[in-house]
């Protein structure tokens, strides 16, 4: 694997490189056994320099699921200009709405504070950018959590079969 393929954030440009690194982090022989293939074949498919054995999309999905590692998916999203953010699970408690709003506000304030602090000298350096990016991602995560809390607040309106319900009526 060529280290020039890694982005500054540590996410490989290429999903094939991410698959290779995933294979290094996890037990490749165990993954191969669970996938019903030999260790040598899987090793070849994970090797980005291998010309003949290529990892299929189905195999990439299987490895992601078996290893519970989103590196391939994250690399693909990053290469396409997207950010992969895990959506929080749905919550059921009505009181969590105000707490989640406060968490979102807190994360947004932290992100804005990080930006202000980084700009104090007129230059945002790469390390400062990484801190800012982490704070913004935390804000995005809290915004998605808020979406799930609001989703938990949705209730079906009781409807009489012959009387339409109108808002504001």
PDB file of N, CA, C and O in Angstrom, residues 35-95:
ATOM      1  N   UNK A  35     -16.653 -16.216   5.576  1.00  0.00           N
ATOM      2  CA  UNK A  35     -17.100 -15.890   4.217  1.00  0.00           C
ATOM      3  C   UNK A  35     -17.071 -17.113   3.299  1.00  0.00           C
ATOM      4  O   UNK A  35     -17.508 -17.026   2.151  1.00  0.00           O
ATOM      5  N   UNK A  36     -16.532 -18.223   3.791  1.00  0.00           N
ATOM      6  CA  UNK A  36     -16.482 -19.445   2.988  1.00  0.00           C
ATOM      7  C   UNK A  36     -15.420 -19.401   1.902  1.00  0.00           C
ATOM      8  O   UNK A  36     -15.602 -19.978   0.832  1.00  0.00           O
ATOM      9  N   UNK A  37     -14.297 -18.745   2.167  1.00  0.00           N
ATOM     10  CA  UNK A  37     -13.209 -18.716   1.188  1.00  0.00           C
ATOM     11  C   UNK A  37     -11.887 -18.968   1.904  1.00  0.00           C
ATOM     12  O   UNK A  37     -11.808 -18.863   3.125  1.00  0.00           O
ATOM     13  N   UNK A  38     -10.883 -19.300   1.132  1.00  0.00           N
ATOM     14  CA  UNK A  38      -9.579 -19.577   1.737  1.00  0.00           C
ATOM     15  C   UNK A  38      -8.920 -18.272   2.176  1.00  0.00           C
ATOM     16  O   UNK A  38      -9.203 -17.203   1.636  1.00  0.00           O
ATOM     17  N   UNK A  39      -8.029 -18.403   3.136  1.00  0.00           N
ATOM     18  CA  UNK A  39      -7.294 -17.244   3.639  1.00  0.00           C
ATOM     19  C   UNK A  39      -6.457 -16.631   2.527  1.00  0.00           C
ATOM     20  O   UNK A  39      -6.372 -15.400   2.416  1.00  0.00           O
ATOM     21  N   UNK A  40      -5.873 -17.476   1.683  1.00  0.00           N
ATOM     22  CA  UNK A  40      -5.046 -16.959   0.586  1.00  0.00           C
ATOM     23  C   UNK A  40      -5.870 -16.133  -0.398  1.00  0.00           C
ATOM     24  O   UNK A  40      -5.433 -15.078  -0.855  1.00  0.00           O
ATOM     25  N   UNK A  41      -7.057 -16.627  -0.741  1.00  0.00           N
ATOM     26  CA  UNK A  41      -7.906 -15.888  -1.686  1.00  0.00           C
ATOM     27  C   UNK A  41      -8.322 -14.549  -1.078  1.00  0.00           C
ATOM     28  O   UNK A  41      -8.227 -13.505  -1.725  1.00  0.00           O
ATOM     29  N   UNK A  42      -8.760 -14.565   0.194  1.00  0.00           N
ATOM     30  CA  UNK A  42      -9.158 -13.305   0.824  1.00  0.00           C
ATOM     31  C   UNK A  42      -7.955 -12.369   0.929  1.00  0.00           C
ATOM     32  O   UNK A  42      -8.076 -11.170   0.659  1.00  0.00           O
ATOM     33  N   UNK A  43      -6.802 -12.904   1.291  1.00  0.00           N
ATOM     34  CA  UNK A  43      -5.595 -12.085   1.365  1.00  0.00           C
ATOM     35  C   UNK A  43      -5.289 -11.418   0.034  1.00  0.00           C
ATOM     36  O   UNK A  43      -4.927 -10.237  -0.019  1.00  0.00           O
ATOM     37  N   UNK A  44      -5.440 -12.167  -1.054  1.00  0.00           N
ATOM     38  CA  UNK A  44      -5.217 -11.599  -2.385  1.00  0.00           C
ATOM     39  C   UNK A  44      -6.251 -10.524  -2.697  1.00  0.00           C
ATOM     40  O   UNK A  44      -5.928  -9.489  -3.281  1.00  0.00           O
ATOM     41  N   UNK A  45      -7.504 -10.767  -2.326  1.00  0.00           N
ATOM     42  CA  UNK A  45      -8.566  -9.796  -2.608  1.00  0.00           C
ATOM     43  C   UNK A  45      -8.391  -8.518  -1.798  1.00  0.00           C
ATOM     44  O   UNK A  45      -8.790  -7.445  -2.238  1.00  0.00           O
ATOM     45  N   UNK A  46      -7.801  -8.622  -0.614  1.00  0.00           N
ATOM     46  CA  UNK A  46      -7.561  -7.445   0.222  1.00  0.00           C
ATOM     47  C   UNK A  46      -6.300  -6.697  -0.184  1.00  0.00           C
ATOM     48  O   UNK A  46      -6.121  -5.538   0.210  1.00  0.00           O
ATOM     49  N   UNK A  47      -5.446  -7.319  -0.964  1.00  0.00           N
ATOM     50  CA  UNK A  47      -4.178  -6.713  -1.375  1.00  0.00           C
ATOM     51  C   UNK A  47      -4.431  -5.711  -2.499  1.00  0.00           C
ATOM     52  O   UNK A  47      -4.809  -6.090  -3.601  1.00  0.00           O
ATOM     53  N   UNK A  48      -4.206  -4.415  -2.258  1.00  0.00           N
ATOM     54  CA  UNK A  48      -4.479  -3.410  -3.297  1.00  0.00           C
ATOM     55  C   UNK A  48      -3.548  -3.521  -4.504  1.00  0.00           C
ATOM     56  O   UNK A  48      -3.870  -3.005  -5.571  1.00  0.00           O
ATOM     57  N   UNK A  49      -2.416  -4.225  -4.353  1.00  0.00           N
ATOM     58  CA  UNK A  49      -1.479  -4.382  -5.471  1.00  0.00           C
ATOM     59  C   UNK A  49      -1.776  -5.616  -6.314  1.00  0.00           C
ATOM     60  O   UNK A  49      -1.125  -5.841  -7.327  1.00  0.00           O
ATOM     61  N   UNK A  50      -2.743  -6.434  -5.911  1.00  0.00           N
ATOM     62  CA  UNK A  50      -3.117  -7.647  -6.641  1.00  0.00           C
ATOM     63  C   UNK A  50      -3.919  -7.262  -7.879  1.00  0.00           C
ATOM     64  O   UNK A  50      -4.902  -6.528  -7.781  1.00  0.00           O
ATOM     65  N   UNK A  51      -3.503  -7.762  -9.033  1.00  0.00           N
ATOM     66  CA  UNK A  51      -4.178  -7.394 -10.283  1.00  0.00           C
ATOM     67  C   UNK A  51      -5.356  -8.291 -10.626  1.00  0.00           C
ATOM     68  O   UNK A  51      -6.294  -7.854 -11.280  1.00  0.00           O
ATOM     69  N   UNK A  52      -5.336  -9.538 -10.196  1.00  0.00           N
ATOM     70  CA  UNK A  52      -6.313 -10.499 -10.698  1.00  0.00           C
ATOM     71  C   UNK A  52      -7.453 -10.788  -9.728  1.00  0.00           C
ATOM     72  O   UNK A  52      -8.573 -10.990 -10.154  1.00  0.00           O
ATOM     73  N   UNK A  53      -7.181 -10.828  -8.446  1.00  0.00           N
ATOM     74  CA  UNK A  53      -8.235 -11.080  -7.458  1.00  0.00           C
ATOM     75  C   UNK A  53      -8.695  -9.745  -6.904  1.00  0.00           C
ATOM     76  O   UNK A  53      -7.936  -9.033  -6.258  1.00  0.00           O
ATOM     77  N   UNK A  54      -9.945  -9.399  -7.159  1.00  0.00           N
ATOM     78  CA  UNK A  54     -10.499  -8.125  -6.692  1.00  0.00           C
ATOM     79  C   UNK A  54     -11.663  -8.387  -5.742  1.00  0.00           C
ATOM     80  O   UNK A  54     -12.462  -9.308  -5.949  1.00  0.00           O
ATOM     81  N   UNK A  55     -11.759  -7.570  -4.737  1.00  0.00           N
ATOM     82  CA  UNK A  55     -12.845  -7.649  -3.776  1.00  0.00           C
ATOM     83  C   UNK A  55     -14.129  -7.169  -4.442  1.00  0.00           C
ATOM     84  O   UNK A  55     -14.155  -6.090  -5.028  1.00  0.00           O
ATOM     85  N   UNK A  56     -15.182  -7.972  -4.381  1.00  0.00           N
ATOM     86  CA  UNK A  56     -16.467  -7.547  -4.953  1.00  0.00           C
ATOM     87  C   UNK A  56     -17.205  -6.668  -3.939  1.00  0.00           C
ATOM     88  O   UNK A  56     -16.858  -6.649  -2.750  1.00  0.00           O
ATOM     89  N   UNK A  57     -18.210  -5.974  -4.420  1.00  0.00           N
ATOM     90  CA  UNK A  57     -19.017  -5.136  -3.530  1.00  0.00           C
ATOM     91  C   UNK A  57     -19.667  -5.996  -2.446  1.00  0.00           C
ATOM     92  O   UNK A  57     -19.663  -5.624  -1.266  1.00  0.00           O
ATOM     93  N   UNK A  58     -20.199  -7.144  -2.835  1.00  0.00           N
ATOM     94  CA  UNK A  58     -20.822  -8.043  -1.857  1.00  0.00           C
ATOM     95  C   UNK A  58     -19.841  -8.500  -0.796  1.00  0.00           C
ATOM     96  O   UNK A  58     -20.180  -8.593   0.385  1.00  0.00           O
ATOM     97  N   UNK A  59     -18.608  -8.773  -1.205  1.00  0.00           N
ATOM     98  CA  UNK A  59     -17.581  -9.192  -0.256  1.00  0.00           C
ATOM     99  C   UNK A  59     -17.189  -8.037   0.665  1.00  0.00           C
ATOM    100  O   UNK A  59     -16.961  -8.240   1.857  1.00  0.00           O
ATOM    101  N   UNK A  60     -17.123  -6.829   0.116  1.00  0.00           N
ATOM    102  CA  UNK A  60     -16.810  -5.659   0.934  1.00  0.00           C
ATOM    103  C   UNK A  60     -17.893  -5.438   1.987  1.00  0.00           C
ATOM    104  O   UNK A  60     -17.593  -5.130   3.148  1.00  0.00           O
ATOM    105  N   UNK A  61     -19.150  -5.619   1.591  1.00  0.00           N
ATOM    106  CA  UNK A  61     -20.258  -5.486   2.541  1.00  0.00           C
ATOM    107  C   UNK A  61     -20.154  -6.573   3.609  1.00  0.00           C
ATOM    108  O   UNK A  61     -20.300  -6.302   4.807  1.00  0.00           O
ATOM    109  N   UNK A  62     -19.869  -7.801   3.183  1.00  0.00           N
ATOM    110  CA  UNK A  62     -19.760  -8.916   4.129  1.00  0.00           C
ATOM    111  C   UNK A  62     -18.634  -8.679   5.134  1.00  0.00           C
ATOM    112  O   UNK A  62     -18.814  -8.883   6.343  1.00  0.00           O
ATOM    113  N   UNK A  63     -17.489  -8.220   4.659  1.00  0.00           N
ATOM    114  CA  UNK A  63     -16.362  -7.956   5.557  1.00  0.00           C
ATOM    115  C   UNK A  63     -16.711  -6.836   6.531  1.00  0.00           C
ATOM    116  O   UNK A  63     -16.401  -6.916   7.718  1.00  0.00           O
ATOM    117  N   UNK A  64     -17.374  -5.801   6.039  1.00  0.00           N
ATOM    118  CA  UNK A  64     -17.795  -4.694   6.894  1.00  0.00           C
ATOM    119  C   UNK A  64     -18.694  -5.206   8.015  1.00  0.00           C
ATOM    120  O   UNK A  64     -18.514  -4.853   9.186  1.00  0.00           O
ATOM    121  N   UNK A  65     -19.657  -6.048   7.659  1.00  0.00           N
ATOM    122  CA  UNK A  65     -20.593  -6.584   8.654  1.00  0.00           C
ATOM    123  C   UNK A  65     -19.907  -7.539   9.620  1.00  0.00           C
ATOM    124  O   UNK A  65     -20.117  -7.449  10.831  1.00  0.00           O
ATOM    125  N   UNK A  66     -19.098  -8.457   9.092  1.00  0.00           N
ATOM    126  CA  UNK A  66     -18.446  -9.451   9.948  1.00  0.00           C
ATOM    127  C   UNK A  66     -17.451  -8.819  10.915  1.00  0.00           C
ATOM    128  O   UNK A  66     -17.348  -9.234  12.063  1.00  0.00           O
ATOM    129  N   UNK A  67     -16.728  -7.810  10.444  1.00  0.00           N
ATOM    130  CA  UNK A  67     -15.728  -7.154  11.292  1.00  0.00           C
ATOM    131  C   UNK A  67     -16.338  -6.028  12.124  1.00  0.00           C
ATOM    132  O   UNK A  67     -15.684  -5.510  13.019  1.00  0.00           O
ATOM    133  N   UNK A  68     -17.558  -5.645  11.801  1.00  0.00           N
ATOM    134  CA  UNK A  68     -18.206  -4.497  12.442  1.00  0.00           C
ATOM    135  C   UNK A  68     -17.275  -3.281  12.378  1.00  0.00           C
ATOM    136  O   UNK A  68     -17.018  -2.605  13.370  1.00  0.00           O
ATOM    137  N   UNK A  69     -16.770  -3.039  11.165  1.00  0.00           N
ATOM    138  CA  UNK A  69     -15.780  -1.981  10.922  1.00  0.00           C
ATOM    139  C   UNK A  69     -16.218  -1.231   9.667  1.00  0.00           C
ATOM    140  O   UNK A  69     -16.333  -1.812   8.597  1.00  0.00           O
ATOM    141  N   UNK A  70     -16.483   0.061   9.787  1.00  0.00           N
ATOM    142  CA  UNK A  70     -17.007   0.865   8.687  1.00  0.00           C
ATOM    143  C   UNK A  70     -15.931   1.527   7.827  1.00  0.00           C
ATOM    144  O   UNK A  70     -16.231   2.440   7.064  1.00  0.00           O
ATOM    145  N   UNK A  71     -14.695   1.074   7.932  1.00  0.00           N
ATOM    146  CA  UNK A  71     -13.586   1.731   7.234  1.00  0.00           C
ATOM    147  C   UNK A  71     -13.788   1.786   5.721  1.00  0.00           C
ATOM    148  O   UNK A  71     -13.502   2.813   5.099  1.00  0.00           O
ATOM    149  N   UNK A  72     -14.253   0.713   5.115  1.00  0.00           N
ATOM    150  CA  UNK A  72     -14.459   0.690   3.657  1.00  0.00           C
ATOM    151  C   UNK A  72     -15.535   1.702   3.281  1.00  0.00           C
ATOM    152  O   UNK A  72     -15.364   2.506   2.357  1.00  0.00           O
ATOM    153  N   UNK A  73     -16.633   1.672   3.996  1.00  0.00           N
ATOM    154  CA  UNK A  73     -17.739   2.591   3.743  1.00  0.00           C
ATOM    155  C   UNK A  73     -17.310   4.041   3.969  1.00  0.00           C
ATOM    156  O   UNK A  73     -17.632   4.933   3.165  1.00  0.00           O
ATOM    157  N   UNK A  74     -16.573   4.285   5.039  1.00  0.00           N
ATOM    158  CA  UNK A  74     -16.098   5.641   5.336  1.00  0.00           C
ATOM    159  C   UNK A  74     -15.156   6.137   4.239  1.00  0.00           C
ATOM    160  O   UNK A  74     -15.246   7.295   3.814  1.00  0.00           O
ATOM    161  N   UNK A  75     -14.285   5.268   3.761  1.00  0.00           N
ATOM    162  CA  UNK A  75     -13.351   5.637   2.697  1.00  0.00           C
ATOM    163  C   UNK A  75     -14.097   5.968   1.411  1.00  0.00           C
ATOM    164  O   UNK A  75     -13.781   6.947   0.729  1.00  0.00           O
ATOM    165  N   UNK A  76     -15.078   5.148   1.084  1.00  0.00           N
ATOM    166  CA  UNK A  76     -15.852   5.385  -0.140  1.00  0.00           C
ATOM    167  C   UNK A  76     -16.583   6.724  -0.033  1.00  0.00           C
ATOM    168  O   UNK A  76     -16.560   7.543  -0.954  1.00  0.00           O
ATOM    169  N   UNK A  77     -17.241   6.948   1.100  1.00  0.00           N
ATOM    170  CA  UNK A  77     -17.964   8.208   1.300  1.00  0.00           C
ATOM    171  C   UNK A  77     -17.001   9.387   1.207  1.00  0.00           C
ATOM    172  O   UNK A  77     -17.283  10.379   0.522  1.00  0.00           O
ATOM    173  N   UNK A  78     -15.857   9.286   1.862  1.00  0.00           N
ATOM    174  CA  UNK A  78     -14.872  10.357   1.863  1.00  0.00           C
ATOM    175  C   UNK A  78     -14.356  10.624   0.463  1.00  0.00           C
ATOM    176  O   UNK A  78     -14.219  11.778   0.056  1.00  0.00           O
ATOM    177  N   UNK A  79     -14.107   9.575  -0.292  1.00  0.00           N
ATOM    178  CA  UNK A  79     -13.634   9.724  -1.666  1.00  0.00           C
ATOM    179  C   UNK A  79     -14.652  10.404  -2.570  1.00  0.00           C
ATOM    180  O   UNK A  79     -14.292  11.044  -3.561  1.00  0.00           O
ATOM    181  N   UNK A  80     -15.924  10.278  -2.228  1.00  0.00           N
ATOM    182  CA  UNK A  80     -16.993  10.895  -3.007  1.00  0.00           C
ATOM    183  C   UNK A  80     -17.365  12.276  -2.461  1.00  0.00           C
ATOM    184  O   UNK A  80     -18.299  12.904  -2.935  1.00  0.00           O
ATOM    185  N   UNK A  81     -16.635  12.729  -1.437  1.00  0.00           N
ATOM    186  CA  UNK A  81     -16.895  14.056  -0.884  1.00  0.00           C
ATOM    187  C   UNK A  81     -17.963  14.082   0.195  1.00  0.00           C
ATOM    188  O   UNK A  81     -18.505  15.141   0.507  1.00  0.00           O
ATOM    189  N   UNK A  82     -18.270  12.923   0.772  1.00  0.00           N
ATOM    190  CA  UNK A  82     -19.271  12.839   1.826  1.00  0.00           C
ATOM    191  C   UNK A  82     -18.600  12.509   3.150  1.00  0.00           C
ATOM    192  O   UNK A  82     -17.457  12.062   3.185  1.00  0.00           O
ATOM    193  N   UNK A  83     -19.329  12.695   4.228  1.00  0.00           N
ATOM    194  CA  UNK A  83     -18.867  12.312   5.548  1.00  0.00           C
ATOM    195  C   UNK A  83     -19.838  11.276   6.078  1.00  0.00           C
ATOM    196  O   UNK A  83     -21.056  11.450   6.001  1.00  0.00           O
ATOM    197  N   UNK A  84     -19.308  10.202   6.593  1.00  0.00           N
ATOM    198  CA  UNK A  84     -20.135   9.150   7.154  1.00  0.00           C
ATOM    199  C   UNK A  84     -20.379   9.453   8.624  1.00  0.00           C
ATOM    200  O   UNK A  84     -19.439   9.597   9.407  1.00  0.00           O
ATOM    201  N   UNK A  85     -21.644   9.594   8.992  1.00  0.00           N
ATOM    202  CA  UNK A  85     -22.021   9.861  10.377  1.00  0.00           C
ATOM    203  C   UNK A  85     -23.072   8.837  10.764  1.00  0.00           C
ATOM    204  O   UNK A  85     -24.090   8.695  10.092  1.00  0.00           O
ATOM    205  N   UNK A  86     -22.816   8.131  11.840  1.00  0.00           N
ATOM    206  CA  UNK A  86     -23.770   7.135  12.313  1.00  0.00           C
ATOM    207  C   UNK A  86     -24.992   7.839  12.904  1.00  0.00           C
ATOM    208  O   UNK A  86     -24.856   8.760  13.717  1.00  0.00           O
ATOM    209  N   UNK A  87     -26.164   7.421  12.477  1.00  0.00           N
ATOM    210  CA  UNK A  87     -27.407   7.997  12.986  1.00  0.00           C
ATOM    211  C   UNK A  87     -27.686   7.382  14.354  1.00  0.00           C
ATOM    212  O   UNK A  87     -27.658   6.163  14.506  1.00  0.00           O
ATOM    213  N   UNK A  88     -27.928   8.228  15.358  1.00  0.00           N
ATOM    214  CA  UNK A  88     -28.211   7.696  16.692  1.00  0.00           C
ATOM    215  C   UNK A  88     -29.511   6.896  16.691  1.00  0.00           C
ATOM    216  O   UNK A  88     -30.388   7.114  15.857  1.00  0.00           O
ATOM    217  N   UNK A  89     -29.616   5.988  17.635  1.00  0.00           N
ATOM    218  CA  UNK A  89     -30.838   5.200  17.776  1.00  0.00           C
ATOM    219  C   UNK A  89     -31.992   6.064  18.233  1.00  0.00           C
ATOM    220  O   UNK A  89     -31.791   7.134  18.821  1.00  0.00           O
ATOM    221  N   UNK A  90     -33.201   5.607  17.940  1.00  0.00           N
ATOM    222  CA  UNK A  90     -34.388   6.371  18.319  1.00  0.00           C
ATOM    223  C   UNK A  90     -34.547   6.346  19.832  1.00  0.00           C
ATOM    224  O   UNK A  90     -34.257   5.353  20.492  1.00  0.00           O
ATOM    225  N   UNK A  91     -34.994   7.439  20.368  1.00  0.00           N
ATOM    226  CA  UNK A  91     -35.261   7.532  21.798  1.00  0.00           C
ATOM    227  C   UNK A  91     -36.765   7.635  22.007  1.00  0.00           C
ATOM    228  O   UNK A  91     -37.503   8.000  21.105  1.00  0.00           O
ATOM    229  N   UNK A  92     -37.194   7.314  23.185  1.00  0.00           N
ATOM    230  CA  UNK A  92     -38.640   7.295  23.402  1.00  0.00           C
ATOM    231  C   UNK A  92     -39.106   8.260  24.484  1.00  0.00           C
ATOM    232  O   UNK A  92     -40.297   8.460  24.643  1.00  0.00           O
ATOM    233  N   UNK A  93     -38.228   8.855  25.222  1.00  0.00           N
ATOM    234  CA  UNK A  93     -38.614   9.706  26.341  1.00  0.00           C
ATOM    235  C   UNK A  93     -38.888  11.132  25.866  1.00  0.00           C
ATOM    236  O   UNK A  93     -38.028  11.770  25.253  1.00  0.00           O
ATOM    237  N   UNK A  94     -40.076  11.637  26.147  1.00  0.00           N
ATOM    238  CA  UNK A  94     -40.456  12.989  25.724  1.00  0.00           C
ATOM    239  C   UNK A  94     -39.561  14.066  26.336  1.00  0.00           C
ATOM    240  O   UNK A  94     -39.316  15.098  25.716  1.00  0.00           O
ATOM    241  N   UNK A  95     -39.049  13.847  27.535  1.00  0.00           N
ATOM    242  CA  UNK A  95     -38.227  14.851  28.215  1.00  0.00           C
ATOM    243  C   UNK A  95     -36.867  15.026  27.538  1.00  0.00           C
ATOM    244  O   UNK A  95     -36.157  15.997  27.800  1.00  0.00           O
TER     245      UNK A  95
END
